[in-house]
Amino acid sequence: MRVRLVTESGEEIRGAFLLRLGGWTEARYLEEAPEDHIWEFEDGEVIVHSPATLSHQRLVGFLSFLLRGYVEAHGLGEVFNGPAVLRLRPGAVKAPDLFFVHRDRLPEGRSDWVEGPADLVVEVASPSTRRYDLEEKARIYEEGGVREYWVVTIHRLDHPGYRVGEISQGRIPSTAVPGFWIEAQWLWRDPPPTALECLRQILEASG
């Protein structure tokens, strides 16, 4: 399926955007949403994200390498990237940049999505999605039971809600993935540091 987004006047949409399309059902979304674009669904609306920038993709790839390598080394479960989706509840289907599901909660057999919350969700915010990621998505993930949510700023699920902390330096440990951590400084480098060396440091520290 080739997607070309246009305004009502027929002008093609370019640049960073977050587009909402009403009048959809969850069944239509799951059947028609393209596999090569980030589309999400929430209570009758499809939410379409603009194409990712190279810096966004570099950072997502860097974090994916670290988390996937750590999870596989310890046999903890599986790591997915969007457009793979989480169906948090009927009417709320999200496609995080990166998410981890513990082995005890992985779908059995052939499945097109993960039913229920992930243990850890990571979103790399862009100017067009920053408020959406930090406010609306944080609410949806919290209500859906996601244990830990990272958006550059770290969100952790502590009753009665996420504890929000802005971290710009030092080590950031995960509570949902025991023993996993990153250095905050790694996130600010563009391009990111060598992923293999960073993973080696994480694995050595975890024993």
Short mmCIF file of C-alpha atoms in Angstrom, two decimals:
data_model
loop_
_atom_site.label_atom_id
_atom_site.label_comp_id
_atom_site.label_asym_id
_atom_site.label_seq_id
_atom_site.Cartn_x
_atom_site.Cartn_y
_atom_site.Cartn_z
CA MET A 1 0.00 0.00 0.00
CA ARG A 2 1.48 3.37 -1.02
CA VAL A 3 0.46 6.27 1.20
CA ARG A 4 0.33 9.86 -0.09
CA LEU A 5 -1.12 12.37 2.36
CA VAL A 6 -2.84 15.46 0.96
CA THR A 7 -4.93 18.32 2.31
CA GLU A 8 -8.57 18.84 1.31
CA SER A 9 -7.35 21.13 -1.50
CA GLY A 10 -5.12 18.36 -2.85
CA GLU A 11 -1.81 19.81 -1.67
CA GLU A 12 0.66 17.14 -0.55
CA ILE A 13 1.65 17.28 3.11
CA ARG A 14 5.41 17.66 3.61
CA GLY A 15 7.67 18.15 6.63
CA ALA A 16 7.06 16.99 10.20
CA PHE A 17 3.44 16.41 11.13
CA LEU A 18 1.05 14.47 13.35
CA LEU A 19 -2.20 13.92 11.48
CA ARG A 20 -5.50 12.69 12.98
CA LEU A 21 -8.12 11.04 10.78
CA GLY A 22 -11.56 10.48 12.28
CA GLY A 23 -14.29 8.02 11.39
CA TRP A 24 -12.21 4.84 11.56
CA THR A 25 -12.95 1.58 13.40
CA GLU A 26 -10.35 -0.60 15.06
CA ALA A 27 -11.16 -3.41 12.61
CA ARG A 28 -10.54 -1.13 9.64
CA TYR A 29 -7.30 0.12 11.18
CA LEU A 30 -5.96 -3.40 11.79
CA GLU A 31 -6.89 -4.39 8.22
CA GLU A 32 -5.85 -1.29 6.26
CA ALA A 33 -3.05 0.49 8.16
CA PRO A 34 0.18 0.21 6.10
CA GLU A 35 2.99 -1.92 7.50
CA ASP A 36 5.73 0.49 6.40
CA HIS A 37 4.39 3.63 8.13
CA ILE A 38 3.67 4.54 11.75
CA TRP A 39 -0.10 4.64 12.13
CA GLU A 40 -1.81 4.36 15.51
CA PHE A 41 -5.45 4.09 16.56
CA GLU A 42 -7.30 5.61 19.48
CA ASP A 43 -11.05 5.61 20.00
CA GLY A 44 -12.18 6.21 16.41
CA GLU A 45 -9.15 8.20 15.23
CA VAL A 46 -6.16 7.10 13.18
CA ILE A 47 -3.00 8.99 14.15
CA VAL A 48 -0.50 9.26 11.28
CA HIS A 49 3.14 10.18 11.93
CA SER A 50 5.39 11.92 9.45
CA PRO A 51 8.42 10.00 8.10
CA ALA A 52 11.24 9.68 10.61
CA THR A 53 14.36 11.80 10.28
CA LEU A 54 17.79 10.20 9.98
CA SER A 55 18.77 11.37 13.49
CA HIS A 56 15.57 9.82 14.87
CA GLN A 57 16.29 6.52 13.11
CA ARG A 58 19.91 6.51 14.28
CA LEU A 59 18.86 6.90 17.90
CA VAL A 60 16.08 4.31 17.65
CA GLY A 61 18.52 1.89 16.02
CA PHE A 62 21.13 2.54 18.70
CA LEU A 63 18.69 1.93 21.57
CA SER A 64 17.21 -1.11 19.81
CA PHE A 65 20.64 -2.67 19.46
CA LEU A 66 21.43 -2.17 23.15
CA LEU A 67 18.09 -3.39 24.48
CA ARG A 68 17.75 -6.31 22.06
CA GLY A 69 21.33 -7.44 22.70
CA TYR A 70 20.84 -7.32 26.47
CA VAL A 71 17.46 -9.07 26.39
CA GLU A 72 18.73 -11.84 24.11
CA ALA A 73 21.91 -12.33 26.16
CA HIS A 74 19.79 -12.93 29.28
CA GLY A 75 16.86 -14.74 27.66
CA LEU A 76 14.37 -12.23 29.06
CA GLY A 77 11.85 -12.00 26.24
CA GLU A 78 11.62 -10.12 22.95
CA VAL A 79 12.16 -6.57 21.68
CA PHE A 80 10.03 -5.07 18.90
CA ASN A 81 10.13 -1.89 16.81
CA GLY A 82 7.24 0.08 15.31
CA PRO A 83 5.24 -0.31 13.16
CA ALA A 84 4.75 -3.47 15.30
CA VAL A 85 1.81 -2.64 17.56
CA LEU A 86 0.53 -2.98 21.11
CA ARG A 87 -3.22 -3.40 21.53
CA LEU A 88 -3.46 -1.91 25.01
CA ARG A 89 -7.23 -2.21 25.12
CA PRO A 90 -10.12 -2.24 22.63
CA GLY A 91 -9.84 1.11 20.89
CA ALA A 92 -6.21 1.86 21.80
CA VAL A 93 -3.54 0.50 19.48
CA LYS A 94 -0.06 2.06 19.62
CA ALA A 95 3.10 1.53 17.57
CA PRO A 96 6.02 2.55 19.83
CA ASP A 97 9.48 3.18 18.42
CA LEU A 98 10.74 0.37 20.65
CA PHE A 99 9.20 -1.97 23.23
CA PHE A 100 10.12 -4.98 25.32
CA VAL A 101 7.78 -7.84 26.28
CA HIS A 102 8.80 -10.36 28.95
CA ARG A 103 8.96 -13.98 27.78
CA ASP A 104 6.02 -14.95 30.03
CA ARG A 105 3.76 -12.52 28.18
CA LEU A 106 4.76 -13.09 24.57
CA PRO A 107 1.94 -14.00 22.16
CA GLU A 108 1.56 -17.70 21.51
CA GLY A 109 1.50 -18.99 17.95
CA ARG A 110 0.94 -16.69 14.99
CA SER A 111 -0.06 -13.20 16.06
CA ASP A 112 -0.08 -9.85 14.25
CA TRP A 113 0.25 -7.73 17.40
CA VAL A 114 0.94 -7.86 21.14
CA GLU A 115 -2.21 -7.95 23.23
CA GLY A 116 -1.92 -5.92 26.41
CA PRO A 117 0.90 -3.76 27.76
CA ALA A 118 4.62 -4.04 27.16
CA ASP A 119 7.01 -4.07 30.11
CA LEU A 120 9.08 -1.20 28.69
CA VAL A 121 8.15 1.30 25.96
CA VAL A 122 10.66 3.74 24.45
CA GLU A 123 9.62 6.67 22.26
CA VAL A 124 12.11 9.01 20.60
CA ALA A 125 10.34 12.39 20.58
CA SER A 126 10.48 14.77 17.62
CA PRO A 127 9.27 18.38 17.53
CA SER A 128 5.99 17.26 15.93
CA THR A 129 5.31 14.53 18.54
CA ARG A 130 6.88 15.84 21.75
CA ARG A 131 3.66 16.95 23.45
CA TYR A 132 1.81 13.89 22.17
CA ASP A 133 4.53 11.56 23.52
CA LEU A 134 4.89 13.30 26.88
CA GLU A 135 1.22 13.90 27.61
CA GLU A 136 -1.32 11.88 25.64
CA LYS A 137 0.78 8.77 25.10
CA ALA A 138 2.00 8.83 28.69
CA ARG A 139 -1.64 8.73 29.82
CA ILE A 140 -2.56 5.90 27.46
CA TYR A 141 0.48 3.81 28.42
CA GLU A 142 -0.10 4.39 32.12
CA GLU A 143 -3.78 3.47 31.89
CA GLY A 144 -2.82 0.44 29.79
CA GLY A 145 -0.41 -0.90 32.42
CA VAL A 146 2.96 -0.31 30.74
CA ARG A 147 5.44 -0.72 33.58
CA GLU A 148 8.06 1.74 32.36
CA TYR A 149 7.98 4.45 29.69
CA TRP A 150 11.01 6.33 28.38
CA VAL A 151 10.82 9.48 26.20
CA VAL A 152 14.28 10.98 26.67
CA THR A 153 12.66 11.99 29.97
CA ILE A 154 12.04 8.80 31.92
CA HIS A 155 8.55 7.74 33.02
CA ARG A 156 8.13 4.89 35.48
CA LEU A 157 4.83 3.33 36.56
CA ASP A 158 4.67 3.92 40.34
CA HIS A 159 1.29 3.96 41.99
CA PRO A 160 -0.75 6.10 41.51
CA GLY A 161 1.02 7.25 38.33
CA TYR A 162 4.28 7.68 36.51
CA ARG A 163 7.10 9.36 38.40
CA VAL A 164 8.63 11.84 35.96
CA GLY A 165 12.31 12.70 36.13
CA GLU A 166 14.41 14.64 33.64
CA ILE A 167 17.87 13.12 33.37
CA SER A 168 20.64 14.73 31.33
CA GLN A 169 23.71 12.96 32.73
CA GLY A 170 24.71 9.83 34.58
CA ARG A 171 23.49 6.26 34.39
CA ILE A 172 19.79 5.55 33.73
CA PRO A 173 18.76 2.13 35.07
CA SER A 174 15.61 0.31 34.00
CA THR A 175 13.24 -1.16 36.55
CA ALA A 176 11.28 -3.19 33.98
CA VAL A 177 14.41 -4.84 32.52
CA PRO A 178 16.55 -5.82 35.53
CA GLY A 179 20.23 -4.96 35.07
CA PHE A 180 19.74 -2.91 31.91
CA TRP A 181 20.93 0.70 31.86
CA ILE A 182 22.22 3.39 29.55
CA GLU A 183 24.37 6.46 30.00
CA ALA A 184 22.36 9.64 29.44
CA GLN A 185 25.29 11.19 27.56
CA TRP A 186 24.97 8.50 24.88
CA LEU A 187 21.59 9.94 23.88
CA TRP A 188 22.87 13.43 23.14
CA ARG A 189 25.57 12.41 20.70
CA ASP A 190 24.71 12.59 16.98
CA PRO A 191 25.52 10.15 15.62
CA PRO A 192 25.31 7.94 18.74
CA PRO A 193 28.47 6.25 20.03
CA THR A 194 29.49 2.78 18.86
CA ALA A 195 26.59 0.55 19.90
CA LEU A 196 28.71 -2.60 20.23
CA GLU A 197 31.06 -0.96 22.74
CA CYS A 198 28.13 0.42 24.75
CA LEU A 199 26.45 -3.01 24.83
CA ARG A 200 29.71 -4.57 26.00
CA GLN A 201 29.81 -2.13 28.93
CA ILE A 202 26.21 -2.92 29.87
CA LEU A 203 26.71 -6.68 29.71
CA GLU A 204 29.97 -6.55 31.70
CA ALA A 205 28.30 -4.48 34.42
CA SER A 206 25.36 -6.92 34.63
CA GLY A 207 27.72 -9.83 35.27
#
